[in-house]
Amino acid sequence: MLRSLCRAGGAILQQTQRTAPRLLVTPAQQRWASSLPMNTVVLFVPQQEAWVVERMGRFHRILEPGLNFLIPVLDRIRYVQSLKEIVIDVPEQSAVSLDNVTLQIDGVLYLRILDPFKASYGVEDPEYAVTQLAQTTMRSELGKLTLDKVFRERECLNSNIVHSINTAAEDWGIRCLRYEIKDIHVPPRVKESMQMQVEAERKKRATVLESEGTREAAINVAEGCKQSQILASEGEKAEKINNALGEAQAVVAKAEAKAKAIRMLSEALAEQNGNAAASLNVAEQYVAAFSKLAKESNTILLPSNTGDISSMVTQAMTIYSSLAKQSPIRAEAAAKREELQSQSTSTQ
C-alpha cells in the first residue's frame, strides 16, 4: 500500500512538473525549486536549517533539525530557510548628499532569519527585498547629510540604515544585524578640492602654531627682562643700604675714636708736663702743615715770622690756655642757669 502511494505520488509530481509552463516560473521559484529536497518519507534536517512543509498546498509545519517523517503524496517541502547569519553584498549605487555631491557607495549587509514562516510567505525573495531596501535607505539617509558629515558620522549612518531596515523587515521575519559601508567614491574634482582644503587647513594650523610660538617667546623675553630689572633694582637698593650702613658705622666709629682721643688728650694734658707735650704736638702739626702748602696749591700765604717756630707755638699755647680757662667759667654759668630754671618751676 505504501509503495503504491509513493509511486503514484512520484508520477503525479513528474506530470505536474512537465506540464507546468516555464514562463510562469520566477527566478526566485527556480532557485527555491533547485535547492529543495525530495520527500523520501524519512528526512534528516541539518542543524541551523528550517524546512517549511506544505500539505496539499497549504502550510502544515516547520521541520526541526534531526529526524522527521512525512507523508509521500500529501506533504511537500516548499521552502528551506537557513538560520545562520547571512552576508549580502550591496551593489554600488549613486547617491546625492545634502550639498549636491554625487557619491558612489557600496556596502555589506548582515542579516538573520528569525521567523521561517514569515520569511517564506511574507515576501517573494527576502534577500533581494532586503538588498533593495538597504539601497533605498542608504540613498535617503545620505540625502540628509553633507559630504563632510558622511565621512565623520559613518557609524551613525550605519545605525540609521539598520534601524530603518529592521522597521520594514519585521513583517518578513528577518532581522538586520549590522550594515557596513565598504567604500565611498568621490568625483575627481571634489576630491581635488578636498585635498586643497586639507592642505589649507594644515597651513593654517602651522601658521597658528608658529604665531603662538612667537608670542610665547616674546612673553618669555619680556618676563625675563622684567625679572632682571627687578633683581638689578633690588641689588642696587641693597648696595645703597649697605653703603649707607657702612658710612654710618664709619662715622660712628670715627666719632667714637675722636671722642676717645679727646678723652685721652685731656687726661694727658691734666698730667704733669702736659703743656710741654701739647706744645710739641702743635709744633709737629705746624711743620707738617707748612710742608703741604706747596703741594696742594701754587698760591701760598705765609706769616711774617715764618722762621720763628717758637713764637708760633707760644701763640698756639696761649690760645689753648685762654680756651681752657673759659671752659670752667662756661660750665659754672650753665650750672647756675639750670638751678634757676629748676627753682622757677618748683615755685610755680
CSV table of C-alpha atoms in Angstrom, one decimal:
chain,number,residue,atom,x,y,z
A,1,MET,CA,0.0,0.0,0.0
A,2,LEU,CA,2.7,2.4,1.0
A,3,ARG,CA,4.8,1.6,-2.1
A,4,SER,CA,1.9,2.2,-4.4
A,5,LEU,CA,1.2,5.5,-2.8
A,6,CYS,CA,4.8,6.6,-3.3
A,7,ARG,CA,4.8,5.5,-6.9
A,8,ALA,CA,1.5,7.4,-7.5
A,9,GLY,CA,2.8,10.5,-5.8
A,10,GLY,CA,6.0,10.4,-7.8
A,11,ALA,CA,4.1,10.1,-11.1
A,12,ILE,CA,1.8,12.9,-10.2
A,13,LEU,CA,4.8,15.1,-9.3
A,14,GLN,CA,6.6,14.4,-12.5
A,15,GLN,CA,3.4,15.0,-14.5
A,16,THR,CA,2.9,18.4,-12.9
A,17,GLN,CA,6.5,19.4,-13.3
A,18,ARG,CA,6.3,18.5,-17.1
A,19,THR,CA,3.0,20.3,-17.7
A,20,ALA,CA,3.9,23.5,-15.7
A,21,PRO,CA,4.8,26.3,-18.2
A,22,ARG,CA,8.3,27.6,-17.7
A,23,LEU,CA,7.3,31.2,-18.5
A,24,LEU,CA,5.3,31.4,-15.3
A,25,VAL,CA,8.1,30.3,-13.0
A,26,THR,CA,10.0,33.3,-11.5
A,27,PRO,CA,13.8,33.3,-10.8
A,28,ALA,CA,13.2,33.0,-7.1
A,29,GLN,CA,10.9,30.0,-7.6
A,30,GLN,CA,13.5,28.4,-9.8
A,31,ARG,CA,16.2,29.0,-7.1
A,32,TRP,CA,13.9,27.5,-4.4
A,33,ALA,CA,13.0,24.5,-6.6
A,34,SER,CA,16.6,23.7,-7.5
A,35,SER,CA,17.6,23.6,-3.8
A,36,LEU,CA,14.5,21.8,-2.4
A,37,PRO,CA,15.0,18.2,-1.1
A,38,MET,CA,12.7,15.4,-2.2
A,39,ASN,CA,10.1,13.9,0.0
A,40,THR,CA,11.6,10.5,0.9
A,41,VAL,CA,9.2,9.9,3.9
A,42,VAL,CA,12.2,9.8,6.3
A,43,LEU,CA,14.1,13.0,6.3
A,44,PHE,CA,17.1,14.3,8.3
A,45,VAL,CA,17.1,18.1,8.7
A,46,PRO,CA,20.6,19.7,9.2
A,47,GLN,CA,21.3,22.0,12.2
A,48,GLN,CA,20.5,25.7,11.7
A,49,GLU,CA,18.0,25.0,8.9
A,50,ALA,CA,14.2,25.2,8.8
A,51,TRP,CA,12.3,23.2,6.2
A,52,VAL,CA,8.8,24.6,5.5
A,53,VAL,CA,6.3,21.8,4.7
A,54,GLU,CA,3.0,22.2,2.9
A,55,ARG,CA,0.3,19.6,3.0
A,56,MET,CA,-1.9,19.6,-0.1
A,57,GLY,CA,-0.7,23.1,-1.0
A,58,ARG,CA,-1.3,24.6,2.5
A,59,PHE,CA,1.3,25.3,5.2
A,60,HIS,CA,1.5,22.4,7.5
A,61,ARG,CA,4.5,22.7,9.8
A,62,ILE,CA,8.2,23.6,10.0
A,63,LEU,CA,10.6,20.6,10.4
A,64,GLU,CA,13.1,20.8,13.3
A,65,PRO,CA,16.7,19.7,13.0
A,66,GLY,CA,17.0,15.9,13.2
A,67,LEU,CA,14.8,13.0,12.2
A,68,ASN,CA,11.4,13.8,10.7
A,69,PHE,CA,8.7,11.8,8.9
A,70,LEU,CA,6.4,13.0,6.0
A,71,ILE,CA,3.5,11.5,4.1
A,72,PRO,CA,4.7,11.0,0.5
A,73,VAL,CA,2.0,12.4,-1.8
A,74,LEU,CA,0.3,14.8,0.6
A,75,ASP,CA,3.4,16.6,2.1
A,76,ARG,CA,5.8,18.7,0.1
A,77,ILE,CA,8.9,20.6,1.2
A,78,ARG,CA,8.2,24.1,-0.1
A,79,TYR,CA,11.0,26.3,1.3
A,80,VAL,CA,14.4,25.7,3.0
A,81,GLN,CA,15.5,28.6,5.2
A,82,SER,CA,18.9,29.0,6.7
A,83,LEU,CA,19.0,30.3,10.3
A,84,LYS,CA,22.7,31.2,10.1
A,85,GLU,CA,23.9,34.8,9.7
A,86,ILE,CA,23.8,35.7,6.1
A,87,VAL,CA,26.2,38.2,4.4
A,88,ILE,CA,24.9,40.0,1.4
A,89,ASP,CA,27.0,42.4,-0.8
A,90,VAL,CA,25.0,45.6,-1.5
A,91,PRO,CA,25.9,46.7,-5.1
A,92,GLU,CA,27.5,50.0,-5.7
A,93,GLN,CA,24.9,52.8,-6.1
A,94,SER,CA,24.9,56.6,-6.6
A,95,ALA,CA,23.5,58.9,-4.0
A,96,VAL,CA,23.4,62.7,-3.7
A,97,SER,CA,24.4,64.4,-0.5
A,98,LEU,CA,22.7,67.4,1.1
A,99,ASP,CA,25.3,69.7,-0.6
A,100,ASN,CA,24.6,68.2,-4.0
A,101,VAL,CA,27.7,66.0,-4.3
A,102,THR,CA,27.2,62.7,-6.2
A,103,LEU,CA,28.7,59.7,-4.3
A,104,GLN,CA,29.3,56.1,-5.3
A,105,ILE,CA,28.7,53.9,-2.3
A,106,ASP,CA,28.7,50.1,-1.7
A,107,GLY,CA,28.3,48.1,1.4
A,108,VAL,CA,27.8,44.8,3.2
A,109,LEU,CA,24.6,43.7,4.9
A,110,TYR,CA,24.5,41.2,7.7
A,111,LEU,CA,21.1,39.6,8.5
A,112,ARG,CA,19.4,36.6,10.0
A,113,ILE,CA,16.1,34.9,9.6
A,114,LEU,CA,14.2,34.8,12.8
A,115,ASP,CA,10.8,33.5,11.6
A,116,PRO,CA,10.9,31.0,8.7
A,117,PHE,CA,7.2,31.2,8.2
A,118,LYS,CA,7.2,35.0,7.6
A,119,ALA,CA,10.4,34.7,5.5
A,120,SER,CA,8.7,32.1,3.3
A,121,TYR,CA,5.2,33.6,2.9
A,122,GLY,CA,5.7,37.3,3.8
A,123,VAL,CA,7.9,38.2,0.8
A,124,GLU,CA,8.8,36.6,-2.5
A,125,ASP,CA,12.6,36.8,-2.3
A,126,PRO,CA,13.7,38.0,1.2
A,127,GLU,CA,17.4,38.6,0.2
A,128,TYR,CA,16.5,40.7,-2.8
A,129,ALA,CA,13.9,42.6,-0.9
A,130,VAL,CA,16.4,43.4,1.9
A,131,THR,CA,19.1,44.4,-0.6
A,132,GLN,CA,16.7,46.8,-2.4
A,133,LEU,CA,15.6,48.2,0.9
A,134,ALA,CA,19.2,48.8,2.0
A,135,GLN,CA,19.9,50.7,-1.2
A,136,THR,CA,16.9,52.9,-1.0
A,137,THR,CA,17.5,53.6,2.7
A,138,MET,CA,21.1,54.4,2.0
A,139,ARG,CA,20.1,57.0,-0.6
A,140,SER,CA,17.6,58.6,1.7
A,141,GLU,CA,20.0,58.8,4.6
A,142,LEU,CA,22.8,60.2,2.5
A,143,GLY,CA,20.4,63.0,1.3
A,144,LYS,CA,20.2,64.2,4.9
A,145,LEU,CA,23.9,64.7,5.4
A,146,THR,CA,26.6,66.9,3.8
A,147,LEU,CA,29.8,65.5,2.4
A,148,ASP,CA,31.9,66.2,5.5
A,149,LYS,CA,29.4,64.6,7.8
A,150,VAL,CA,29.2,61.5,5.7
A,151,PHE,CA,32.9,60.8,6.5
A,152,ARG,CA,32.6,61.8,10.1
A,153,GLU,CA,29.3,60.2,11.0
A,154,ARG,CA,29.7,56.8,9.3
A,155,GLU,CA,28.7,54.8,12.4
A,156,CYS,CA,25.6,56.9,12.9
A,157,LEU,CA,24.7,56.4,9.2
A,158,ASN,CA,25.1,52.6,9.5
A,159,SER,CA,22.9,52.5,12.7
A,160,ASN,CA,20.2,54.6,11.0
A,161,ILE,CA,20.2,52.2,8.0
A,162,VAL,CA,20.0,49.2,10.3
A,163,HIS,CA,17.1,50.7,12.2
A,164,SER,CA,15.2,51.6,9.0
A,165,ILE,CA,15.7,48.1,7.6
A,166,ASN,CA,14.5,46.4,10.8
A,167,THR,CA,11.4,48.5,10.9
A,168,ALA,CA,10.4,47.5,7.4
A,169,ALA,CA,11.6,43.9,7.5
A,170,GLU,CA,9.8,43.0,10.8
A,171,ASP,CA,6.9,41.6,8.8
A,172,TRP,CA,9.3,39.4,6.8
A,173,GLY,CA,10.7,37.6,9.8
A,174,ILE,CA,14.2,39.0,9.1
A,175,ARG,CA,16.4,41.0,11.4
A,176,CYS,CA,19.3,43.1,10.1
A,177,LEU,CA,22.2,42.8,12.5
A,178,ARG,CA,24.5,45.4,11.0
A,179,TYR,CA,25.3,47.3,7.9
A,180,GLU,CA,28.8,48.4,6.9
A,181,ILE,CA,29.8,50.9,4.2
A,182,LYS,CA,32.7,49.3,2.3
A,183,ASP,CA,33.9,52.3,0.2
A,184,ILE,CA,32.9,55.8,-0.8
A,185,HIS,CA,33.9,57.1,-4.2
A,186,VAL,CA,34.0,60.9,-4.6
A,187,PRO,CA,34.2,62.6,-8.0
A,188,PRO,CA,37.7,63.7,-9.1
A,189,ARG,CA,37.1,67.4,-8.9
A,190,VAL,CA,35.6,67.1,-5.4
A,191,LYS,CA,38.5,65.0,-4.4
A,192,GLU,CA,40.9,67.7,-5.6
A,193,SER,CA,39.0,70.4,-3.7
A,194,MET,CA,39.1,68.2,-0.6
A,195,GLN,CA,42.9,67.8,-0.9
A,196,MET,CA,43.3,71.6,-1.3
A,197,GLN,CA,41.1,72.1,1.7
A,198,VAL,CA,43.2,69.7,3.8
A,199,GLU,CA,46.4,71.5,2.7
A,200,ALA,CA,44.9,74.9,3.5
A,201,GLU,CA,43.9,73.6,6.9
A,202,ARG,CA,47.3,72.2,7.6
A,203,LYS,CA,49.0,75.5,6.6
A,204,LYS,CA,46.5,77.4,8.8
A,205,ARG,CA,47.4,75.2,11.8
A,206,ALA,CA,51.1,75.6,11.1
A,207,THR,CA,50.8,79.4,10.9
A,208,VAL,CA,48.7,79.5,14.1
A,209,LEU,CA,51.3,77.3,15.9
A,210,GLU,CA,54.2,79.5,14.6
A,211,SER,CA,52.4,82.7,15.8
A,212,GLU,CA,51.7,81.1,19.2
A,213,GLY,CA,55.4,80.1,19.5
A,214,THR,CA,56.5,83.7,18.6
A,215,ARG,CA,54.0,85.1,21.1
A,216,GLU,CA,55.2,82.8,23.9
A,217,ALA,CA,58.9,83.6,23.0
A,218,ALA,CA,58.2,87.4,23.2
A,219,ILE,CA,56.3,86.9,26.5
A,220,ASN,CA,59.2,84.9,27.9
A,221,VAL,CA,61.8,87.5,26.8
A,222,ALA,CA,59.7,90.3,28.3
A,223,GLU,CA,59.2,88.4,31.5
A,224,GLY,CA,63.0,87.7,31.7
A,225,CYS,CA,63.8,91.4,31.2
A,226,LYS,CA,61.3,92.3,33.9
A,227,GLN,CA,62.8,89.9,36.3
A,228,SER,CA,66.3,91.0,35.5
A,229,GLN,CA,65.4,94.7,36.1
A,230,ILE,CA,63.6,93.8,39.4
A,231,LEU,CA,66.7,91.9,40.5
A,232,ALA,CA,69.0,94.7,39.4
A,233,SER,CA,67.0,97.3,41.3
A,234,GLU,CA,66.9,95.1,44.4
A,235,GLY,CA,70.6,94.6,44.2
A,236,GLU,CA,71.2,98.3,43.8
A,237,LYS,CA,68.9,99.0,46.7
A,238,ALA,CA,70.7,96.5,48.9
A,239,GLU,CA,74.1,98.0,47.8
A,240,LYS,CA,73.0,101.5,48.7
A,241,ILE,CA,71.6,100.3,52.1
A,242,ASN,CA,74.8,98.5,52.8
A,243,ASN,CA,76.9,101.6,51.8
A,244,ALA,CA,74.7,103.8,53.9
A,245,LEU,CA,75.1,101.5,56.9
A,246,GLY,CA,78.8,101.3,56.3
A,247,GLU,CA,79.1,105.1,56.1
A,248,ALA,CA,77.0,105.5,59.3
A,249,GLN,CA,79.1,102.9,61.1
A,250,ALA,CA,82.2,104.6,59.9
A,251,VAL,CA,81.0,108.0,61.1
A,252,VAL,CA,80.1,106.4,64.5
A,253,ALA,CA,83.4,104.7,64.7
A,254,LYS,CA,85.3,107.9,63.8
A,255,ALA,CA,83.3,109.9,66.3
A,256,GLU,CA,83.9,107.3,69.0
A,257,ALA,CA,87.6,107.2,68.1
A,258,LYS,CA,87.8,111.1,68.2
A,259,ALA,CA,85.9,111.2,71.5
A,260,LYS,CA,88.3,108.6,72.9
A,261,ALA,CA,91.3,110.5,71.5
A,262,ILE,CA,89.9,113.7,73.1
A,263,ARG,CA,89.5,112.0,76.5
A,264,MET,CA,93.0,110.6,76.3
A,265,LEU,CA,94.3,114.0,75.3
A,266,SER,CA,92.5,115.7,78.1
A,267,GLU,CA,93.9,113.1,80.5
A,268,ALA,CA,97.3,113.6,79.1
A,269,LEU,CA,97.1,117.4,79.4
A,270,ALA,CA,95.9,117.1,83.0
A,271,GLU,CA,99.1,115.1,83.9
A,272,GLN,CA,102.5,116.7,84.7
A,273,ASN,CA,104.3,118.2,81.7
A,274,GLY,CA,101.1,118.1,79.8
A,275,ASN,CA,101.7,121.6,78.4
A,276,ALA,CA,105.1,120.6,77.1
A,277,ALA,CA,103.5,117.6,75.3
A,278,ALA,CA,100.8,119.9,73.8
A,279,SER,CA,103.5,122.3,72.7
A,280,LEU,CA,105.4,119.5,71.0
A,281,ASN,CA,102.2,118.3,69.2
A,282,VAL,CA,101.4,121.8,68.0
A,283,ALA,CA,104.9,122.3,66.7
A,284,GLU,CA,104.8,119.0,64.8
A,285,GLN,CA,101.4,119.9,63.2
A,286,TYR,CA,102.8,123.4,62.3
A,287,VAL,CA,105.8,121.8,60.4
A,288,ALA,CA,103.5,119.3,58.7
A,289,ALA,CA,101.1,122.0,57.5
A,290,PHE,CA,103.9,124.1,56.0
A,291,SER,CA,105.3,121.0,54.2
A,292,LYS,CA,101.9,120.5,52.4
A,293,LEU,CA,101.4,124.1,51.3
A,294,ALA,CA,103.5,123.9,48.2
A,295,LYS,CA,101.9,120.5,47.1
A,296,GLU,CA,98.2,121.5,47.2
A,297,SER,CA,98.3,125.0,45.6
A,298,ASN,CA,100.6,127.3,43.7
A,299,THR,CA,99.5,130.3,45.8
A,300,ILE,CA,101.0,130.3,49.3
A,301,LEU,CA,100.2,132.8,52.1
A,302,LEU,CA,102.9,132.8,54.8
A,303,PRO,CA,103.0,134.7,58.0
A,304,SER,CA,105.7,137.4,58.6
A,305,ASN,CA,107.6,135.3,61.2
A,306,THR,CA,107.6,132.0,59.4
A,307,GLY,CA,111.0,131.0,60.6
A,308,ASP,CA,110.2,131.7,64.3
A,309,ILE,CA,108.6,128.4,65.2
A,310,SER,CA,108.8,129.1,68.9
A,311,SER,CA,106.7,132.2,68.7
A,312,MET,CA,104.1,130.3,66.7
A,313,VAL,CA,104.0,127.5,69.3
A,314,THR,CA,103.8,130.1,72.1
A,315,GLN,CA,100.9,131.8,70.4
A,316,ALA,CA,99.0,128.5,69.9
A,317,MET,CA,99.5,127.6,73.6
A,318,THR,CA,98.2,131.0,74.7
A,319,ILE,CA,95.0,130.4,72.7
A,320,TYR,CA,94.7,127.0,74.2
A,321,SER,CA,95.2,128.3,77.8
A,322,SER,CA,92.6,131.0,77.3
A,323,LEU,CA,90.1,128.5,76.0
A,324,ALA,CA,90.9,126.2,78.9
A,325,LYS,CA,90.2,129.0,81.4
A,326,GLN,CA,86.9,129.9,79.7
A,327,SER,CA,85.6,126.4,79.7
A,328,PRO,CA,85.2,126.1,83.5
A,329,ILE,CA,83.5,129.5,83.6
A,330,ARG,CA,81.1,128.5,81.0
A,331,ALA,CA,80.4,125.3,82.8
A,332,GLU,CA,79.6,127.2,86.0
A,333,ALA,CA,77.3,129.6,84.2
A,334,ALA,CA,75.4,126.7,82.6
A,335,ALA,CA,75.0,125.0,86.0
A,336,LYS,CA,73.7,128.3,87.6
A,337,ARG,CA,71.2,128.6,84.7
A,338,GLU,CA,69.9,125.1,85.3
A,339,GLU,CA,69.5,125.8,89.0
A,340,LEU,CA,67.5,129.0,88.4
A,341,GLN,CA,65.2,127.1,85.9
A,342,SER,CA,64.6,124.3,88.4
A,343,GLN,CA,63.8,126.8,91.2
A,344,SER,CA,61.3,128.7,89.0
A,345,THR,CA,59.5,125.5,88.1
A,346,SER,CA,59.3,124.4,91.8
A,347,THR,CA,57.8,127.8,92.9
A,348,GLN,CA,55.2,127.6,90.2
